Coordinates of C-alpha atoms in Angstrom, one line a residue:
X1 CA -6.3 -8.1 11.5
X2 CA -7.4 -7.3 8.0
X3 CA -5.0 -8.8 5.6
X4 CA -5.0 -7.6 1.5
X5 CA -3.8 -10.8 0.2
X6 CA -5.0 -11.8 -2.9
X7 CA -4.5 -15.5 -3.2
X8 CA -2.8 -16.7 -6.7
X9 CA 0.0 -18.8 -7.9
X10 CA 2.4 -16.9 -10.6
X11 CA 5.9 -16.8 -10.1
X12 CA 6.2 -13.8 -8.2
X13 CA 3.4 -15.7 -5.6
X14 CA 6.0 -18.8 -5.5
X15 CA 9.5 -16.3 -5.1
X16 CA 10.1 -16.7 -1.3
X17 CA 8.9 -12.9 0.5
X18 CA 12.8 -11.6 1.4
X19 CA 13.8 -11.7 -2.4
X20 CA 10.6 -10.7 -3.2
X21 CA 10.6 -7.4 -1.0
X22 CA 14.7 -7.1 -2.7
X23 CA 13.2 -7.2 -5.9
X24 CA 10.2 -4.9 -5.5
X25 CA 12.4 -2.5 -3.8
X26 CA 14.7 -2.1 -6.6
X27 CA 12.0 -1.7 -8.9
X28 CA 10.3 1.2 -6.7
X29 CA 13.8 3.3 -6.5
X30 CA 13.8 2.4 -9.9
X31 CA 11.0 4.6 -10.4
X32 CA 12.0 6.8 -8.3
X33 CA 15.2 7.8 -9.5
X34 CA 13.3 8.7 -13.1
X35 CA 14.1 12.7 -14.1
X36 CA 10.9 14.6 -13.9
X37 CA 9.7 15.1 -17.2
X38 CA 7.2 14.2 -19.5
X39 CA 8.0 10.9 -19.9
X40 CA 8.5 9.4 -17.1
X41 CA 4.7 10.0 -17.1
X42 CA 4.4 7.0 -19.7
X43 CA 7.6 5.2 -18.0
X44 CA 6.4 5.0 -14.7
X45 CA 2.8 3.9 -15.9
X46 CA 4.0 1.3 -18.0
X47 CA 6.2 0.0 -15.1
X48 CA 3.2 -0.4 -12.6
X49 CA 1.1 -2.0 -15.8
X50 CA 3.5 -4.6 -16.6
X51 CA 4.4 -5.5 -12.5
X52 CA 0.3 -5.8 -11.8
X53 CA -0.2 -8.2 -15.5
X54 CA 2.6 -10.1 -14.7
X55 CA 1.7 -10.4 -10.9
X56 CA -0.8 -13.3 -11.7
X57 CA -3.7 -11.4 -10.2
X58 CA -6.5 -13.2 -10.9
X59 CA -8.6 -10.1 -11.5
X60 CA -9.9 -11.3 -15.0
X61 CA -8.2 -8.5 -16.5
X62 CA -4.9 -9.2 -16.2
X63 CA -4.3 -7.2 -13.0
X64 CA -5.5 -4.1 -14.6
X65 CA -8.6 -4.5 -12.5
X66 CA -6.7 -4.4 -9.4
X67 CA -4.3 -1.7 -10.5
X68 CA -7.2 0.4 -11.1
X69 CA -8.7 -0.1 -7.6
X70 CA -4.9 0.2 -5.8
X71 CA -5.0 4.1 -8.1
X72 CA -8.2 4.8 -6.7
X73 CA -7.7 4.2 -3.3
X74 CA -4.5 6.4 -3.3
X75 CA -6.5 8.9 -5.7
X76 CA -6.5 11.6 -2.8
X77 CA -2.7 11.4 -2.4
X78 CA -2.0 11.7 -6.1
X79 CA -4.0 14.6 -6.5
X80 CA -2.2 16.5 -3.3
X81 CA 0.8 15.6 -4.7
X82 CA -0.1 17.4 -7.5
X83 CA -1.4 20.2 -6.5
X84 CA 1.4 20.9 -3.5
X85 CA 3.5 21.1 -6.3
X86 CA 2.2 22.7 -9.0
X87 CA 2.7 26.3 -8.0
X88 CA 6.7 25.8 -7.4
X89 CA 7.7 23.6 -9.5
X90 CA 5.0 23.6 -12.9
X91 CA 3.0 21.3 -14.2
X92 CA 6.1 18.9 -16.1
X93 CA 7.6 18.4 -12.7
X94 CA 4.4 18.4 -10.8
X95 CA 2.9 15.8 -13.2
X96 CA 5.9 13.7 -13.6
X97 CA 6.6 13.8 -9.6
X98 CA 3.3 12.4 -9.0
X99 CA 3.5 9.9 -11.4
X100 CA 6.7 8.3 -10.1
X101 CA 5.2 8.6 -6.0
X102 CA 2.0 6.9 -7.3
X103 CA 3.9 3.9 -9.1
X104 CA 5.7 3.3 -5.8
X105 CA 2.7 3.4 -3.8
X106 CA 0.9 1.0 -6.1
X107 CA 4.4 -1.4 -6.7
X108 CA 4.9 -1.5 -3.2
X109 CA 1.4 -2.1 -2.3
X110 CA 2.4 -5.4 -4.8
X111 CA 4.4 -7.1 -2.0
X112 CA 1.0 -6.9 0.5
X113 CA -1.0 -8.4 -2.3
X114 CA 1.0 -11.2 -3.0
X115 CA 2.8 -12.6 0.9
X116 CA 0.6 -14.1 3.2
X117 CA 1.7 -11.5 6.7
X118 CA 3.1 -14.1 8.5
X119 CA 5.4 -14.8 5.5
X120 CA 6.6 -10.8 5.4
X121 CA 6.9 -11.0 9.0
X122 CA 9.6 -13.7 8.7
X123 CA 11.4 -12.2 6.1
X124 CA 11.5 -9.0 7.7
X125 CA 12.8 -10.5 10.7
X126 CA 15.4 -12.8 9.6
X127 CA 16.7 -9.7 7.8
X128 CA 16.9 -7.7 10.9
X129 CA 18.4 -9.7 13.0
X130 CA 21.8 -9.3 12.5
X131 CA 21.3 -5.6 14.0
X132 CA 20.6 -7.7 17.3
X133 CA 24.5 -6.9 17.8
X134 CA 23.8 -3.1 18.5
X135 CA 20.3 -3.9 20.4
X136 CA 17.6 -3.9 17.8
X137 CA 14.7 -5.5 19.0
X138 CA 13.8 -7.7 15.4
X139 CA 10.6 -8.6 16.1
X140 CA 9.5 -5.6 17.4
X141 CA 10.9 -3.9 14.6
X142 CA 9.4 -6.7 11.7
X143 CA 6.3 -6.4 13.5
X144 CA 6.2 -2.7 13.1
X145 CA 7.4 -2.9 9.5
X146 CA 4.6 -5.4 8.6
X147 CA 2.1 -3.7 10.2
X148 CA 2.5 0.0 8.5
X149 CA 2.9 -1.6 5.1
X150 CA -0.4 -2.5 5.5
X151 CA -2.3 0.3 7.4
X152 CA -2.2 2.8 4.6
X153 CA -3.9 0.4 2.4
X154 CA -6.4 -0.5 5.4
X155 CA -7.7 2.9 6.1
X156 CA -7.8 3.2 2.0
X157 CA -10.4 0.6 2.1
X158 CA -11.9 1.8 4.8
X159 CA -12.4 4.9 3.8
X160 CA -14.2 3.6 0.3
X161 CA -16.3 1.4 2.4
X162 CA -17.8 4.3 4.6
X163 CA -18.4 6.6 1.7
X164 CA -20.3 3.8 -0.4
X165 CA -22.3 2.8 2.2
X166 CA -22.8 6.5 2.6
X167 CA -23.9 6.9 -0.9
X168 CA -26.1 3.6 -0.9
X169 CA -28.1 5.5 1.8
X170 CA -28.3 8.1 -1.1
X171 CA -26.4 10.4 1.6
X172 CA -24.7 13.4 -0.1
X173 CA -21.2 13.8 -0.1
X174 CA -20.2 15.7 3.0
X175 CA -16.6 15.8 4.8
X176 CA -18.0 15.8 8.4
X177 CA -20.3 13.4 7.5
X178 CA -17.3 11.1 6.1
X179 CA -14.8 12.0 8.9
X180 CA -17.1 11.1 12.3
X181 CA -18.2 7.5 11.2
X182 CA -14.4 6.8 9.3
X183 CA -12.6 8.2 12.6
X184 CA -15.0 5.7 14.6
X185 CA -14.2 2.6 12.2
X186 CA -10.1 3.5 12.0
X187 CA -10.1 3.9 16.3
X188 CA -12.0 0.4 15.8
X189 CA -10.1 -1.1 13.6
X190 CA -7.0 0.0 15.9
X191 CA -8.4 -1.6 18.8
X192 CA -9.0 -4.7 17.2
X193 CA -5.1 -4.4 15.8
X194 CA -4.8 -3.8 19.5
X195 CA -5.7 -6.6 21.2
X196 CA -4.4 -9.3 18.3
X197 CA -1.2 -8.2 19.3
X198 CA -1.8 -8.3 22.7
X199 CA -3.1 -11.9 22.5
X200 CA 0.4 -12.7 21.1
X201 CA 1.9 -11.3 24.1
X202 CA 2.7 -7.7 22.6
X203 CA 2.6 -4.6 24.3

């Protein structure tokens, strides 16, 4: 399984990965609950600039570096959002709606960077299991939980992978020549997802 952990030793590296996923949670319906105006524009990119500097990155550039990569990967989604919204709503709600989605994205994506899985995995199962009362299955349900927080972020890089080795190959950009060979890598990568978890006995 690919993991995007980015190994460092800062405070928020140290805080154990339930509090951690408390914390980072607040801060993303935080940023949520921002009005949709101009400034939450500034508000919400401040927010995801402080969280990635004080993170203790180790990108060389005070986690600015890795910011930037975390905006590109998501660049399709921000400019969807955008654009789905520009017609019926205008371009202060538009702007500042897409500002506040792509903090989250990039604030949540924070908690992958900076917990080992098997740590979230833990914490997301100790959390659940009081709700064994009323017959949720906790690992199950942690295992799911770990595993979408990080597929998005997976197919992101996997998508930039395919398209630069496209253009190393000085191949032209092309959609069906980006979505054959990324569908074939994604069914891959699910297979290989797959049969992890079946080595561990899940089905």
């Amino acid at each position: 399984m690919l993991t995007l952990y980015r190994p460092g030793d800062s405070w928020l590296y140290r805080m154990p990965a339930g509090p951690k996923t408390l914390l980072l949670l607040v801060l993303v319906l935080g940023v949520l609950v921002l009005p949709s105006q101009w400034w939450t524009v500034g508000a919400a990119g401040a927010i995801s600039v402080i969280a990635y500097a004080v993170a203790g990155l180790r990108d060389g550039a005070c986690g600015t570096r890795e910011l930037g990569r975390q905006l590109f990967a998501i660049r399709w989604v921000m400019l969807i959002t955008v654009a789905g919204q520009l017609l019926f709503l205008g371009p202060e709600a538009a702007v500042a709606n897409a500002a506040r989605v792509t903090a989250s994205l990039v604030l949540a994506a924070l908690l992958v960077l900076t917990t080992r899985v098997s740590a979230l995995l833990d914490a997301f199962e100790r959390g659940l299991r009081p709700l064994r009362r009323i017959g949720v299955d906790s690992e199950r349900t942690a295992l799911l939980l770990t595993v979408t927080l990080g597929t998005v972020p997976v197919l992101a890089r996997l998508a930039a992978e395919v398209r630069d080795a496209q253009r190393a190959r000085g191949a032209r950009a092309s959609l069906r020549r980006f979505v054959v060979p990324f569908l074939v890598i994604s069914l891959k990568h699910a297979d290989q997802l797959g049969d992890a978890l079946a080595a561990r006995g899940l089905r």
